[in-house]
CSV table of C-alpha atoms and ligand atoms in Angstrom, one decimal:
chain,number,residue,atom,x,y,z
A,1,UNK,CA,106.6,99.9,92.8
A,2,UNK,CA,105.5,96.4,91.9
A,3,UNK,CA,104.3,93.9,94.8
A,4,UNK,CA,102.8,90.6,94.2
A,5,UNK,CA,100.1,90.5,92.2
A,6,UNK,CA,99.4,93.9,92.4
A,7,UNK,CA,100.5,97.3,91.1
A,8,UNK,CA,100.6,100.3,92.9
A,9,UNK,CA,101.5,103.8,91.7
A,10,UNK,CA,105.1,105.2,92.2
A,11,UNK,CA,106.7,108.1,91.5
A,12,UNK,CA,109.8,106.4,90.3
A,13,UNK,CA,108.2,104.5,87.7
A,14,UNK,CA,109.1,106.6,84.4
A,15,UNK,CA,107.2,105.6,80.7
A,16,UNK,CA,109.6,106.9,77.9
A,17,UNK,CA,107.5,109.8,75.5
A,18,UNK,CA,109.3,109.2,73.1
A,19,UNK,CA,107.5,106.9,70.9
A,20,UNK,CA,104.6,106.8,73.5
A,21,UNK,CA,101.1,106.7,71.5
A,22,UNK,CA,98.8,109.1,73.1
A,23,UNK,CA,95.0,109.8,71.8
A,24,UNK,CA,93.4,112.9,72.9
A,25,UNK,CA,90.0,114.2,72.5
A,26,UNK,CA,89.6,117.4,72.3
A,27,UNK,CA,92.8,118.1,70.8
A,28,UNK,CA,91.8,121.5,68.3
A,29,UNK,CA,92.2,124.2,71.3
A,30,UNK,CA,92.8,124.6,75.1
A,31,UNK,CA,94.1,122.5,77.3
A,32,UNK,CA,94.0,119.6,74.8
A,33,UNK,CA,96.0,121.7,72.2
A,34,UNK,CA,98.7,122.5,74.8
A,35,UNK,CA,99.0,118.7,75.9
A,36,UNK,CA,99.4,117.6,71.9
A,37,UNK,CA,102.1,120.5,71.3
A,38,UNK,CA,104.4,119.2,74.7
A,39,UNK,CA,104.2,115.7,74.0
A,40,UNK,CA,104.8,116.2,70.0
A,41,UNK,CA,107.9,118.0,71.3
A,42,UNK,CA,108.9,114.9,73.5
A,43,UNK,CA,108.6,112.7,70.3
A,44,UNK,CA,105.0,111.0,71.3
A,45,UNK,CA,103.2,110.0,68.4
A,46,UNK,CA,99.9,111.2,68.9
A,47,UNK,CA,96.5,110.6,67.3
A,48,UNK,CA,94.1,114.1,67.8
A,49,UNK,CA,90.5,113.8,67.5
A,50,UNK,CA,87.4,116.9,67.2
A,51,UNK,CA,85.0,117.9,65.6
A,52,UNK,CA,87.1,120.7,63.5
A,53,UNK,CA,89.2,118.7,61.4
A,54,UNK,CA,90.8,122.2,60.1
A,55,UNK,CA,92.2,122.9,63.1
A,56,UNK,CA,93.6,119.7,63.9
A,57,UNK,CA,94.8,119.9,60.5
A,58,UNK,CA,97.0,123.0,61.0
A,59,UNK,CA,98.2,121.2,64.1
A,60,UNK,CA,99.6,118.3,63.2
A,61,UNK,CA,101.2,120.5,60.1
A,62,UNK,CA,102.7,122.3,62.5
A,63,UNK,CA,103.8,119.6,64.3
A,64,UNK,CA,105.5,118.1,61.5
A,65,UNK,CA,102.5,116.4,60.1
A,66,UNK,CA,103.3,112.2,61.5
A,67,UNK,CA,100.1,112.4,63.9
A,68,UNK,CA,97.2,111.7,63.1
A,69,UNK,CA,93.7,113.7,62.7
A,70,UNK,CA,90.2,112.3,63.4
A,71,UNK,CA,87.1,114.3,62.6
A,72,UNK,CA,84.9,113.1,65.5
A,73,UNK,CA,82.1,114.4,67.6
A,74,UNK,CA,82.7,112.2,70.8
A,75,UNK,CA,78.5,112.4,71.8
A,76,UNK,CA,78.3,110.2,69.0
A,77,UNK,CA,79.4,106.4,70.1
A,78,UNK,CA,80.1,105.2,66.4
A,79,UNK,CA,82.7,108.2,66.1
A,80,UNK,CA,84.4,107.1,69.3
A,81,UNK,CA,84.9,103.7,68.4
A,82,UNK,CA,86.4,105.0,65.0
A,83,UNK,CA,89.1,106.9,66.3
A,84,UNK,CA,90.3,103.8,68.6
A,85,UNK,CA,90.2,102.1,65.8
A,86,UNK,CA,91.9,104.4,63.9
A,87,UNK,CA,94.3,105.0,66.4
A,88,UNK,CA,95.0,101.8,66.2
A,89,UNK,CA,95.6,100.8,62.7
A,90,UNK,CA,97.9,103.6,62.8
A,91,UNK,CA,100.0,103.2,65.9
A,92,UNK,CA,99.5,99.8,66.4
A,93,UNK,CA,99.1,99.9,70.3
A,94,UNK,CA,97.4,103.3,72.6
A,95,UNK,CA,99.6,103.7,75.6
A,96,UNK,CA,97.4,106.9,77.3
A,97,UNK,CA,94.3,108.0,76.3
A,98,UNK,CA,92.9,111.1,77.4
A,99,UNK,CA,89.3,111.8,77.3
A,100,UNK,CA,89.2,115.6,77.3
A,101,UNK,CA,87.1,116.7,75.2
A,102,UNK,CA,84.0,118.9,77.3
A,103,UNK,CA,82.4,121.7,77.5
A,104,UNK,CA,79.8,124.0,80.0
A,105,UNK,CA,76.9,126.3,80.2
A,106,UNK,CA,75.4,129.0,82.2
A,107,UNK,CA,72.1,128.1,83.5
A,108,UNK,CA,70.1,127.4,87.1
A,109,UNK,CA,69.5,123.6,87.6
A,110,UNK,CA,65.5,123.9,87.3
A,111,UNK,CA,65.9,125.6,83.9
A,112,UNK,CA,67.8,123.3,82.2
A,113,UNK,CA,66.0,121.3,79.6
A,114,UNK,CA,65.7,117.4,79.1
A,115,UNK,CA,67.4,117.8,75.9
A,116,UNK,CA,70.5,120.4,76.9
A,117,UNK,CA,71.0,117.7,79.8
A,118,UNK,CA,71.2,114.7,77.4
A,119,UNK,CA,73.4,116.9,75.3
A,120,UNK,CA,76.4,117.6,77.9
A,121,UNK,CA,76.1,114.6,79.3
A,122,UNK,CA,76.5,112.4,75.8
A,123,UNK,CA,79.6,114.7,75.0
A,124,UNK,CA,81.6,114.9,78.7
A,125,UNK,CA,80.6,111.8,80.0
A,126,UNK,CA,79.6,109.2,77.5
A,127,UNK,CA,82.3,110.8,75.2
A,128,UNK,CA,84.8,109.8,77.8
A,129,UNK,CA,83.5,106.0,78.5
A,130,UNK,CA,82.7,105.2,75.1
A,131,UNK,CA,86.6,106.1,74.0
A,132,UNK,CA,87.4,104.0,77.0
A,133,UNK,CA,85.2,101.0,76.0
A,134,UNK,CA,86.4,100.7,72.9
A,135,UNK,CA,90.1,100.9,73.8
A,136,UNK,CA,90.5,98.8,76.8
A,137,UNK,CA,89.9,95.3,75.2
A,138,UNK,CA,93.2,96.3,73.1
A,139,UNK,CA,95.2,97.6,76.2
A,140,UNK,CA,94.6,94.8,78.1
A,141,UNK,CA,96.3,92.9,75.5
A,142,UNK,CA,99.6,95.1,75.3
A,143,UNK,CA,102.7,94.2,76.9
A,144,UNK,CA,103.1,96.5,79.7
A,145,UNK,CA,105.8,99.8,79.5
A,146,UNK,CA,107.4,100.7,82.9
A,147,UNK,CA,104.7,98.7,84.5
A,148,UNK,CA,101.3,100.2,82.9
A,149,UNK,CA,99.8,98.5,79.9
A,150,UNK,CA,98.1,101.6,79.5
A,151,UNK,CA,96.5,104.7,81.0
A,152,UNK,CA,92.7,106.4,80.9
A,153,UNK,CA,93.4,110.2,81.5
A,154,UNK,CA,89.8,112.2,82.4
A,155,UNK,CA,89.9,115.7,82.3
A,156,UNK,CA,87.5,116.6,84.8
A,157,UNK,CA,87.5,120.0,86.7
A,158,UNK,CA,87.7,121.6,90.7
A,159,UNK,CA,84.1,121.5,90.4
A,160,UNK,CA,83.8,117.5,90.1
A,161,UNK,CA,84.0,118.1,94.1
A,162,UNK,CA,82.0,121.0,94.6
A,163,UNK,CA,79.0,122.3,92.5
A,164,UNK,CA,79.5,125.6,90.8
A,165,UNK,CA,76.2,127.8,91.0
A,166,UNK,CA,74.7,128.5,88.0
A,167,UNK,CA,77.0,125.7,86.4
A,168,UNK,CA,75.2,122.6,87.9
A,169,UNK,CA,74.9,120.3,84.4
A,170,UNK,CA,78.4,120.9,84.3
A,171,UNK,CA,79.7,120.4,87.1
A,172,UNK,CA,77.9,116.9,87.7
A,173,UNK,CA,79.6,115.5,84.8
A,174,UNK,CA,82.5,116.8,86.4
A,175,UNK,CA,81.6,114.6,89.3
A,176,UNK,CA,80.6,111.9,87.1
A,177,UNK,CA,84.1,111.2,85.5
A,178,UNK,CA,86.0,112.0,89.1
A,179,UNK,CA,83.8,109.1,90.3
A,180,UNK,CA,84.1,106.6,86.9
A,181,UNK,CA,88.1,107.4,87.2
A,182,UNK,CA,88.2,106.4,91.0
A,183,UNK,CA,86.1,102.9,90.3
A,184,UNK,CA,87.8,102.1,87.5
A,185,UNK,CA,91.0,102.2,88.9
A,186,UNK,CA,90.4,100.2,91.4
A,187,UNK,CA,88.7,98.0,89.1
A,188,UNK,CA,91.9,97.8,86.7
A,189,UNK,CA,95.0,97.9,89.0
A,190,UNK,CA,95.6,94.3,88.7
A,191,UNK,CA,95.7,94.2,85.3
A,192,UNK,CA,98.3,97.3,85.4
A,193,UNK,CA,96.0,100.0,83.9
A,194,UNK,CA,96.8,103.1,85.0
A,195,UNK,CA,93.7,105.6,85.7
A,196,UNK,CA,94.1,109.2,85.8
A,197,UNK,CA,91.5,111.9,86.3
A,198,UNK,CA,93.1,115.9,86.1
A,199,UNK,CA,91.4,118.7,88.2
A,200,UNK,CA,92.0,122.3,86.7
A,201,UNK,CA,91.0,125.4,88.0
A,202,UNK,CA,89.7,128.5,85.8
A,203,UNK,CA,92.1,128.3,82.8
A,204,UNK,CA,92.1,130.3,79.9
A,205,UNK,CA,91.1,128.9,76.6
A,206,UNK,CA,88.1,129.3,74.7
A,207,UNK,CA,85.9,127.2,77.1
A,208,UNK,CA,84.7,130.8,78.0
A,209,UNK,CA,83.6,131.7,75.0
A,210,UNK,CA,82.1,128.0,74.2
A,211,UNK,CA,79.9,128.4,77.3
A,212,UNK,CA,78.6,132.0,76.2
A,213,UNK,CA,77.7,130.9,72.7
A,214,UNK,CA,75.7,127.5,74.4
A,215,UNK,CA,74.4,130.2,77.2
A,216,UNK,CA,72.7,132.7,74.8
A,217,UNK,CA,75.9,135.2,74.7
A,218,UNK,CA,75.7,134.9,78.6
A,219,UNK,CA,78.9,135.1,80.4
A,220,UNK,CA,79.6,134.9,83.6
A,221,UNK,CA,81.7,138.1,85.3
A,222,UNK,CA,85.3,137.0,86.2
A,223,UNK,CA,85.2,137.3,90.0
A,224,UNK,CA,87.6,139.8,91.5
A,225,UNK,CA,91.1,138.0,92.8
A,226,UNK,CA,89.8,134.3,91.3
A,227,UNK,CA,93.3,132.9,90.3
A,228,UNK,CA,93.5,131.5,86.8
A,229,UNK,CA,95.8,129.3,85.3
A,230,UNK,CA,97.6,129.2,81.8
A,231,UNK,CA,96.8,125.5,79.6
A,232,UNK,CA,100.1,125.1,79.2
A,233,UNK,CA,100.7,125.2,82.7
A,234,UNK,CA,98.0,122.1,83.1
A,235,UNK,CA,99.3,120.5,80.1
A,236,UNK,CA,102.9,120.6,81.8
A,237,UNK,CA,100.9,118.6,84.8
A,238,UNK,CA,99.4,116.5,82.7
A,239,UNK,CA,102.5,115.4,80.6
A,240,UNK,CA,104.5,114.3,84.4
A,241,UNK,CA,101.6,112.1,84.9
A,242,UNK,CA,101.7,110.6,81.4
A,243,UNK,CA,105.4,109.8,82.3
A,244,UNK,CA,104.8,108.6,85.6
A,245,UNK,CA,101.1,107.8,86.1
A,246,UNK,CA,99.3,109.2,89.2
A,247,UNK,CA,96.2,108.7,90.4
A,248,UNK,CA,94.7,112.7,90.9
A,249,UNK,CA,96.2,115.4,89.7
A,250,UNK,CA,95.6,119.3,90.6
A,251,UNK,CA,97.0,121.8,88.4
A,252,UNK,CA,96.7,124.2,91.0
A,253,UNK,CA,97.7,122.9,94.2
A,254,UNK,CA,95.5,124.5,97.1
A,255,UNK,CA,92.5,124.1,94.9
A,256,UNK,CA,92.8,120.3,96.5
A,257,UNK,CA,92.8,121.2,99.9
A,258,UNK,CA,90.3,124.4,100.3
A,259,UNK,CA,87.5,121.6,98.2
A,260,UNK,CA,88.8,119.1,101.1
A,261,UNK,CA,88.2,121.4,103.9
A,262,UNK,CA,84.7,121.9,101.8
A,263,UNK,CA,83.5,118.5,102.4
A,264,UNK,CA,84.0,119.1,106.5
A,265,UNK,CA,82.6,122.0,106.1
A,266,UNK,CA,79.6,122.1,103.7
A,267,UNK,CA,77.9,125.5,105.4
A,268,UNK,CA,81.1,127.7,105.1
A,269,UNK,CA,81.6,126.4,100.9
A,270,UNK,CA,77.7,127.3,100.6
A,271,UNK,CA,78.7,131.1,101.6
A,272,UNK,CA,81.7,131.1,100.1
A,273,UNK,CA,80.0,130.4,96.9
A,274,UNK,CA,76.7,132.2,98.2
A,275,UNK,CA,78.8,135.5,97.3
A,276,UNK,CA,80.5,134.3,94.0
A,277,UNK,CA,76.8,133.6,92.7
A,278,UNK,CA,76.0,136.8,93.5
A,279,UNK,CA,77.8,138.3,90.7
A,280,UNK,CA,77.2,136.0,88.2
A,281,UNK,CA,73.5,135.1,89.5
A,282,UNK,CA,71.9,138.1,87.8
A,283,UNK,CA,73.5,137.4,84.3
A,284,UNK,CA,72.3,133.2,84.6
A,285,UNK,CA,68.7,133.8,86.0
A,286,UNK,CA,67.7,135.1,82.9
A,287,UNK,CA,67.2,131.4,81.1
A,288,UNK,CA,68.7,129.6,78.8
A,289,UNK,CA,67.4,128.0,75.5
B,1,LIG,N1,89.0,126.0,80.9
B,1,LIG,C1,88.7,125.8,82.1
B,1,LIG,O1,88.6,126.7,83.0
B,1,LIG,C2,88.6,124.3,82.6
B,1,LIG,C3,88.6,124.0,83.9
B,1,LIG,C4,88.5,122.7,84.4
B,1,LIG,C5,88.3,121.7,83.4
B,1,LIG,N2,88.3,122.0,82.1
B,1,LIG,C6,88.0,120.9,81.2
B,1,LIG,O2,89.1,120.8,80.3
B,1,LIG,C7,88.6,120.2,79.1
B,1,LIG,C8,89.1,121.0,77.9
B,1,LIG,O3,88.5,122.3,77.9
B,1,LIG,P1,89.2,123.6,77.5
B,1,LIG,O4,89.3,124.5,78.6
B,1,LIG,O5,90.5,123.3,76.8
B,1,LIG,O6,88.2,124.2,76.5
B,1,LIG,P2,88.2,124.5,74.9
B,1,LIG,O7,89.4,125.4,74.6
B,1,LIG,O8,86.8,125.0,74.6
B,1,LIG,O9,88.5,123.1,74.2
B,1,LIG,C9,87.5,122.1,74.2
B,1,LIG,C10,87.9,121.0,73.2
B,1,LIG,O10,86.9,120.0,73.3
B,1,LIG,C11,86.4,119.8,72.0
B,1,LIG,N3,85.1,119.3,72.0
B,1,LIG,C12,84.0,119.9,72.5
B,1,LIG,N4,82.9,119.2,72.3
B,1,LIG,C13,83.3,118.1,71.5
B,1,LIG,C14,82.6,117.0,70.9
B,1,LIG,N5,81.3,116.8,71.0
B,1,LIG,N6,83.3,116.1,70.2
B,1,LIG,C15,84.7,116.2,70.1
B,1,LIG,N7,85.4,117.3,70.6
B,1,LIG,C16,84.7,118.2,71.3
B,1,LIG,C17,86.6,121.1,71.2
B,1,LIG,O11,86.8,120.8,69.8
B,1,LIG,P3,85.8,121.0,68.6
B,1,LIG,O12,84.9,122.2,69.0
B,1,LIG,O13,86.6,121.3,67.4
B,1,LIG,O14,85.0,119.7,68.6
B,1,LIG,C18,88.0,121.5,71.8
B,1,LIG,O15,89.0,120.9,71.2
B,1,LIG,C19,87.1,120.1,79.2
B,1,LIG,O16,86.7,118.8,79.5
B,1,LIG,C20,86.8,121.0,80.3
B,1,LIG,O17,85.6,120.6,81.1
B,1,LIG,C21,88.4,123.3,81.6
């Protein structure tokens, strides 16, 4: 709904997909994979971005081959202002961008080196707001759709509210986009930019095996009864809030209010996590190089 002045978000305000240019990082697996295979089916045209070209590659062939695929490591700032660029030479406007490429490792806080923290940082958060420096001075300029001139999607994580043990790096660059998404859209709401940030829960893709092969083949056990969800289950989410932008969304539901109830009670989320950490304590404590 539109008031004076100002834009708020509504859930009967409905962007059209078809035709919609998205940008995703992180587009060659997971989550970001799933979200480029719905909205190719929706007719978006869509710009993918990664450091595996290959794999993006095989993707837009198998999506019919009109996207297009950017070789980019988003830790390195000159790659992220390519692919906006790219993007849009291409497309000629970016209606959503979603900064989801990330990754974690296994490792206590007081272990972690200078260099590993630099490194996860550069790609989860600076990846994310160097893609959104260098396209906001072009989406302030576009004439808005359904009342957005564009949208900044963050794919952050459950834990950008609570601290995983044994994932600490992680989990505060988690926290670091959660907070970046709830300034900035604030910051841009009167110039109709929409700000998103997504909050999955375990979800199987290769993140898994990503972390293991930064964590010296370390993996965490899967804890008995955690649920899990499917990518294309959180791609489905994110795709409604492409069409009608929202402010949070969380994939699965009472993840949002058991972290809620965390922050009233911090004692009862340290022992519920207490006993998680004891299983995959053991396996971390060991170090990481
Ligand atoms: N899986 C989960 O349980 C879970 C839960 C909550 C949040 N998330 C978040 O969801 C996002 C996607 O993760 P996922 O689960 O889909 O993991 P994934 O299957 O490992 O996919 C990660 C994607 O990020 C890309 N990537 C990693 N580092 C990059 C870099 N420096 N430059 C460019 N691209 C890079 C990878 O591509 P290349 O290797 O080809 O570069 C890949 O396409 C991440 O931000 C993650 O934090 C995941």
């Amino acid at each position: 709904m539109q008031t004076q002045g100002q834009f708020t978000y509504s859930a009967r305000m409905r962007r059209e997909l078809n035709g919609m240019v998205v940008a995703i990082t992180g587009a060659s697996a997971g989550i970001g994979r799933a979200l480029a295979e719905l909205l190719a089916a929706r007719g978006a045209k869509l710009a993918l971005a990664a450091r595996r070209i290959e794999r993006l590659e095989e993707l837009n062939g198998a999506l019919g081959g009109a996207h297009l695929a950017i070789a980019a490591d988003v830790s390195k700032e000159q790659d992220c202002q390519r692919f906006i660029e790219q993007t849009l030479a291409r497309f000629g406007r970016l209606d959503t961008l979603v900064c989801n490429a990330g990754y974690g490792f296994l490792c206590p806080v007081h272990e972690v080196p200078r260099q590993r923290m630099q490194q996860i940082f550069a790609t989860n958060v600076l990846g994310t707001t160097d893609c959104i420096r260098f396209a906001m001075p072009y989406m302030l300029k576009q004439q808005p759709i359904a009342g957005w001139r564009g949208q900044v999607m963050m794919v952050s994580s459950v834990v950008a509210r609570r601290g995983l043990p044994f994932f600490g790096p992680y989990s505060a660059t988690k926290a670091a986009q959660l907070s970046l998404a709830e300034a900035m859209r604030i910051e841009l709401r009167q110039q109709q930019i929409a700000v998103t940030s997504i909050h999955p829960a375990g979800t199987d893709t290769e993140f898994g095996d990503v972390s293991a092969s930064q964590s010296g083949g370390k993996r965490p056990q899967r804890v008995t009864g955690e649920p899990r969800q499917s990518s294309h289950t959180v791609a489905i989410k994110m795709t409604k809030a492409i069409e009608g932008p929202r402010p949070e969304v969380w994939p699965m539901r009472p993840t949002r209010w058991a972290l809620s109830l965390a922050t009233f009670f911090p004692s009862l989320a340290d022992a519920v996590l207490g006993r998680r950490s004891d299983q995959i304590g053991d396996t971390a404590r060991d170090g990481v190089q």
